[in-house]
PDB file of C-alpha atoms in Angstrom:
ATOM      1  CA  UNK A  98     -17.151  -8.369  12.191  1.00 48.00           C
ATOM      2  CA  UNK A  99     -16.392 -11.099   9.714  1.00 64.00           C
ATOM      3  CA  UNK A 100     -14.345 -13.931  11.337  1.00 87.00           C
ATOM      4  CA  UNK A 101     -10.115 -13.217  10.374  1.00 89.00           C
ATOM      5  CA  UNK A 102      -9.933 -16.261   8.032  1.00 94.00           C
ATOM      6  CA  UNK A 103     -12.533 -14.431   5.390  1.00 96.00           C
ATOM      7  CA  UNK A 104     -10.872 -11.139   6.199  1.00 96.00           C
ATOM      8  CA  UNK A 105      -7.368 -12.166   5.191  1.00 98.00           C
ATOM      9  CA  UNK A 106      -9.131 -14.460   1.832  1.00 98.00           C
ATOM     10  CA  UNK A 107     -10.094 -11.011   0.977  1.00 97.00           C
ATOM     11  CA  UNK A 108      -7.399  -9.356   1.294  1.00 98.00           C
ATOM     12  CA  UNK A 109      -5.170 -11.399  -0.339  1.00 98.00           C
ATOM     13  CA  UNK A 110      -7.435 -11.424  -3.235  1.00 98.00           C
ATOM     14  CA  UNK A 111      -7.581  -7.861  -3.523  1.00 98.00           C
ATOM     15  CA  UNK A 112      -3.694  -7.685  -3.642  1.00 98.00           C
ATOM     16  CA  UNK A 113      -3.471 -10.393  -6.303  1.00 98.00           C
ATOM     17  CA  UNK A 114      -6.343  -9.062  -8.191  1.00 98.00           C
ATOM     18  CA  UNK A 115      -4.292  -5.596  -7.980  1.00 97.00           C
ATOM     19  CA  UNK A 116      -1.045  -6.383  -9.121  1.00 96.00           C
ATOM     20  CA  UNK A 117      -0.632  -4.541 -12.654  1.00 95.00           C
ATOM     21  CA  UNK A 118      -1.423  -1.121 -10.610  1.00 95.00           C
ATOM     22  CA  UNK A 119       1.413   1.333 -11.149  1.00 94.00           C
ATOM     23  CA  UNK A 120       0.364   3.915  -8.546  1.00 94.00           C
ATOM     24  CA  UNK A 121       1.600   1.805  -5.518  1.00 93.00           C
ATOM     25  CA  UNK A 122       5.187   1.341  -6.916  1.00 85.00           C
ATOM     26  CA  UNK A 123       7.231   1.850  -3.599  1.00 83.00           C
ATOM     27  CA  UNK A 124       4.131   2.606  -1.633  1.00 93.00           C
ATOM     28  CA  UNK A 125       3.945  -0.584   0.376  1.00 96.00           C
ATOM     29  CA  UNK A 126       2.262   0.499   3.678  1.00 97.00           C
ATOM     30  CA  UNK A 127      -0.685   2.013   1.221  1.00 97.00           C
ATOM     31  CA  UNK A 128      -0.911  -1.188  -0.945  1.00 98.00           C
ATOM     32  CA  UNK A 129      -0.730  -3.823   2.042  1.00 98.00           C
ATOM     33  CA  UNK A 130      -3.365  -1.983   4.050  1.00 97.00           C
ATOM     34  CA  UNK A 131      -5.257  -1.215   1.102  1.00 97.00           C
ATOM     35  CA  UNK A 132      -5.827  -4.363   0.495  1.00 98.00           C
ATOM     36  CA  UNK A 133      -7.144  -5.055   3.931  1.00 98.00           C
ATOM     37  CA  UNK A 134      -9.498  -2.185   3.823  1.00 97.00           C
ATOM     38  CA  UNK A 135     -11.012  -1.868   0.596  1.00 96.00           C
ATOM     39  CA  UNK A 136     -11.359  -5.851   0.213  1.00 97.00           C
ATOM     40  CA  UNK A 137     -13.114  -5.633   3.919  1.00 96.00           C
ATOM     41  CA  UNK A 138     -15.101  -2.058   4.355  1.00 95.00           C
ATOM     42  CA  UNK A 139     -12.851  -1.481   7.013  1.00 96.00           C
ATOM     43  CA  UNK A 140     -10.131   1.489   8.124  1.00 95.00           C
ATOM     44  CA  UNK A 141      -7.236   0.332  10.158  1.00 95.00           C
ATOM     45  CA  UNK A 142      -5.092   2.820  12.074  1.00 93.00           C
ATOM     46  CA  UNK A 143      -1.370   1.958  11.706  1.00 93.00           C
ATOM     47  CA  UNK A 144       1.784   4.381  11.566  1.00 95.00           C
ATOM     48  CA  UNK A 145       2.546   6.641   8.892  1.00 95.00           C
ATOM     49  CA  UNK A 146       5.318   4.586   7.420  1.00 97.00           C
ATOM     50  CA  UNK A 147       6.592   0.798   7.383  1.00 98.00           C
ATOM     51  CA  UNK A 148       9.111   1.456  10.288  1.00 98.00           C
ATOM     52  CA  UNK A 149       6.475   3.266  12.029  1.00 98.00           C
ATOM     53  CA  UNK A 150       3.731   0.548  12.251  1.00 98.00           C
ATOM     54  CA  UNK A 151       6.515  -2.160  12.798  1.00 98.00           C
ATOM     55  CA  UNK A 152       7.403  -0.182  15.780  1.00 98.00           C
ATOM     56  CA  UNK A 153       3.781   0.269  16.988  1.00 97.00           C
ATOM     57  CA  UNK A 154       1.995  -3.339  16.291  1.00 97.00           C
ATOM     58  CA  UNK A 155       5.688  -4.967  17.395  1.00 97.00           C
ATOM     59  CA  UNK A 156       6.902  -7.768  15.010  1.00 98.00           C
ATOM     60  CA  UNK A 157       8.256 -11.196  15.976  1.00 97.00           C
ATOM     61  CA  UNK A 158      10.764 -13.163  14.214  1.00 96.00           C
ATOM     62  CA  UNK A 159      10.187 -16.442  15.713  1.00 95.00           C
ATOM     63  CA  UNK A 160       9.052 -19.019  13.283  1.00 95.00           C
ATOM     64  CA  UNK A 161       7.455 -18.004   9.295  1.00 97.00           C
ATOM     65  CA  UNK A 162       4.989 -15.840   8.829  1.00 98.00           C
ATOM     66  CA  UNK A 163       1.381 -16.823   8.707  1.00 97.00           C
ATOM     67  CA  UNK A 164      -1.024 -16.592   5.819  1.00 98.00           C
ATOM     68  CA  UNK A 165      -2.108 -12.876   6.255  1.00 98.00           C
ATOM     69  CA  UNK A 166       0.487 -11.495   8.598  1.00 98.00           C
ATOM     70  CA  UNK A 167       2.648  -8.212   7.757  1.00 98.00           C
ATOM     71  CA  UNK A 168       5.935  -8.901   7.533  1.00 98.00           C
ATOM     72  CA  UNK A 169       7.866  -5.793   8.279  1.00 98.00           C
ATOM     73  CA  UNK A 170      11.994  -5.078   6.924  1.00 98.00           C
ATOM     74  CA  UNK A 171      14.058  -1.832   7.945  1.00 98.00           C
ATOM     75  CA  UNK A 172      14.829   0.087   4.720  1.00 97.00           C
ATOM     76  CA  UNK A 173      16.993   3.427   4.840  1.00 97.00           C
ATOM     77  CA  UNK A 174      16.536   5.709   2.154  1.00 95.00           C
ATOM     78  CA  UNK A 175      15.605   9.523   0.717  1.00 94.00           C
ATOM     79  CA  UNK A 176      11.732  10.538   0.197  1.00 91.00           C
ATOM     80  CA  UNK A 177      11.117  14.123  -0.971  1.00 91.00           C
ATOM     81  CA  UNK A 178      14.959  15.326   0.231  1.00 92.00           C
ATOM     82  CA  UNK A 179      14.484  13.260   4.054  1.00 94.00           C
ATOM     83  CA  UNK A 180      16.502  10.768   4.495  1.00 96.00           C
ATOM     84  CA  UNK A 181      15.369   7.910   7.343  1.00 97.00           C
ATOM     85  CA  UNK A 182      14.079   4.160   7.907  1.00 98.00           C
ATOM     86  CA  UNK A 183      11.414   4.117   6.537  1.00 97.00           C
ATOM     87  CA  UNK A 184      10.765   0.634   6.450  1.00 98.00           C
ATOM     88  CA  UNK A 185       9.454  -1.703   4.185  1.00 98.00           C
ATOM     89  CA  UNK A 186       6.332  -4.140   4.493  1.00 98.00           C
ATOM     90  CA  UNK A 187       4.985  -6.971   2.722  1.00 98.00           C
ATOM     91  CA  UNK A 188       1.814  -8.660   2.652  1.00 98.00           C
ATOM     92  CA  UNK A 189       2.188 -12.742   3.581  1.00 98.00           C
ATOM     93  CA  UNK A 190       0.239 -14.725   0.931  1.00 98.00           C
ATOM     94  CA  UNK A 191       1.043 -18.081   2.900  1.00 97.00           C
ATOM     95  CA  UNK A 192       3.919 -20.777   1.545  1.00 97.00           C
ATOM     96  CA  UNK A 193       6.790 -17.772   3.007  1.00 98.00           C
ATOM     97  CA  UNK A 194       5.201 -15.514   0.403  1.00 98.00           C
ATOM     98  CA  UNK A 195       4.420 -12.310   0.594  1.00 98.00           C
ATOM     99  CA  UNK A 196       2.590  -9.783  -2.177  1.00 98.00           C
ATOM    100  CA  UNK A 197       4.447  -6.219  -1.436  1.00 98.00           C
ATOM    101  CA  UNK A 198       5.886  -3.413  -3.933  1.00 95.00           C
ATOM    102  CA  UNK A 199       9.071  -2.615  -5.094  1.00 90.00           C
ATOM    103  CA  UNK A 200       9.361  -0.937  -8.500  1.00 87.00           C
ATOM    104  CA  UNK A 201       6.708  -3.208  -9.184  1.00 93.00           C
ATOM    105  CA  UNK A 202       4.055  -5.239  -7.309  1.00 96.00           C
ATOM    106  CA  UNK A 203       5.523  -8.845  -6.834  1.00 97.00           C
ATOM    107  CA  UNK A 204       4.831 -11.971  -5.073  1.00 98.00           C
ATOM    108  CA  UNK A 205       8.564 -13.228  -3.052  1.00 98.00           C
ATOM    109  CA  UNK A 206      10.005 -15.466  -0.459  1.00 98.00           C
ATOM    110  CA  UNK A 207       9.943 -13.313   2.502  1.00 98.00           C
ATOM    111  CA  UNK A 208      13.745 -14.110   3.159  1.00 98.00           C
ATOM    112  CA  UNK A 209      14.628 -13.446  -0.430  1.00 98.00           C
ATOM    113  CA  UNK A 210      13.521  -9.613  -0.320  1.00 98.00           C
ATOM    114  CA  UNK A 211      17.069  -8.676   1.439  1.00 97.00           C
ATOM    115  CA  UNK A 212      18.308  -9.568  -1.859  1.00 97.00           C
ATOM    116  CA  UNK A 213      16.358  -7.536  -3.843  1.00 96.00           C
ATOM    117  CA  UNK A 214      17.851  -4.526  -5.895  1.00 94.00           C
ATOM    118  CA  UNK A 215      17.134  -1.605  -3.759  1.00 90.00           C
ATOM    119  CA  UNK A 216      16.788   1.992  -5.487  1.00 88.00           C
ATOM    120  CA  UNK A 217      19.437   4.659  -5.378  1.00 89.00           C
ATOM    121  CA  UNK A 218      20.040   5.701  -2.274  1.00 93.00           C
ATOM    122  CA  UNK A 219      18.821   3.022  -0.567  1.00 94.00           C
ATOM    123  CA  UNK A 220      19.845   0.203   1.921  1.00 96.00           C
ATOM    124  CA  UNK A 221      19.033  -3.239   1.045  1.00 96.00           C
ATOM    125  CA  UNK A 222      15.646  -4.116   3.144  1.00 97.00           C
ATOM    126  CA  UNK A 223      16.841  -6.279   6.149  1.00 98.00           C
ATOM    127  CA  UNK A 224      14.050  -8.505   7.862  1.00 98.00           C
ATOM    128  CA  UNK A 225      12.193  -7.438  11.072  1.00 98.00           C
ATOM    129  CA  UNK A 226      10.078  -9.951  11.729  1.00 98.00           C
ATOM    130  CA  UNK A 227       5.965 -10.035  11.164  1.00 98.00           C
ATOM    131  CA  UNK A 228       3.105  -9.053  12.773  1.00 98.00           C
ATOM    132  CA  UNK A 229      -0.530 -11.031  13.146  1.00 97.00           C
ATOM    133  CA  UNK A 230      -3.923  -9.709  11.505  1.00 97.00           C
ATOM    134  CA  UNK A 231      -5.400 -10.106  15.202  1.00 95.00           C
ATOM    135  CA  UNK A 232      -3.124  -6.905  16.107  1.00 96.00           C
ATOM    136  CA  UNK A 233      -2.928  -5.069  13.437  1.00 96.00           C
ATOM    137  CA  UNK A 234      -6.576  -5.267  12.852  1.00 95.00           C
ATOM    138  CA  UNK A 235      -7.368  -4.269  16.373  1.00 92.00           C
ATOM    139  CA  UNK A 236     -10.233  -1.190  16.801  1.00 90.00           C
ATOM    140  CA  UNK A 237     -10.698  -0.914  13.049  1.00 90.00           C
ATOM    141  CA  UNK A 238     -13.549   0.486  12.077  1.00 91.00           C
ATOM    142  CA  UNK A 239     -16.493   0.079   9.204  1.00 91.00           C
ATOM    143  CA  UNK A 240     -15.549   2.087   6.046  1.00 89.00           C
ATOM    144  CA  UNK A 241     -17.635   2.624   2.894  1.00 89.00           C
ATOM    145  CA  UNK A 242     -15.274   2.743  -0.033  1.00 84.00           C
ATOM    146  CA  UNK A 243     -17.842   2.648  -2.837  1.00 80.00           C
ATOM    147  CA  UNK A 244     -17.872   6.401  -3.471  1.00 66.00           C
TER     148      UNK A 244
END
């Protein structure tokens, strides 16, 4: 396993290098583990939506996120006719950055994304707190992603 400080170089890379893709717009759990997983040859197992993996990793909100952690927001809103928290999560690129998408892929304070114009329908994203590479990472496995 490559040691976390490489892992997180990577994947921080990968999101930067990715940030003209239009197929993540509002897909934010796919583009911030993407970026962990096809930078690294690796498949995490997280929840099936923002709030979810928030809910299952657990999120603090003491002190700034870290270079590399997942900071998570609750986000209300309709997808395909269901309307729940779904969440929202960004992708800490260190300096109280984070990388995440909205209608576009950006780079944001993390603070600063409660003030973002949300999409119709929606409730503004409201901060949760972040999570740490060492437990979202936990039992991921090798994945080959060149085919």
């Amino acid at each position: 396993m490559k040691k976390y400080d490489e892992i997180i170089e990577n994947a921080i890379s990968w999101a930067k290098n990715n940030q003209k893709r239009l197929d993540y717009q509002y897909l934010c759990l796919a583009f911030v583990e993407d970026a962990y997983e096809q930078s690294n040859s690796i498949e995490m197992f997280g929840g099936s939506t923002a709030k979810e993996s928030a809910d299952m990793y657990g999120t603090t909100a003491v002190g700034n996120p870290k270079k590399g952690d997942f900071v998570f927001y609750n986000a209300t809103g309709p997808i395909d006719g269901i309307v729940k928290n779904w969440g929202h999560v960004g992708l800490c690129i260190g300096d109280e950055k984070i990388i995440h998408t909205w209608d576009t892929i950006r780079i944001d304070n993390y603070l600063e994304v409660e003030k973002l114009p949300n999409a119709p329908g929606w409730t503004q994203a409201e901060y949760i707190g972040w999570t740490s590479p060492e437990i979202f990472l936990k039992d991921n496995v090798h994945k080959d992603y060149s085919n």
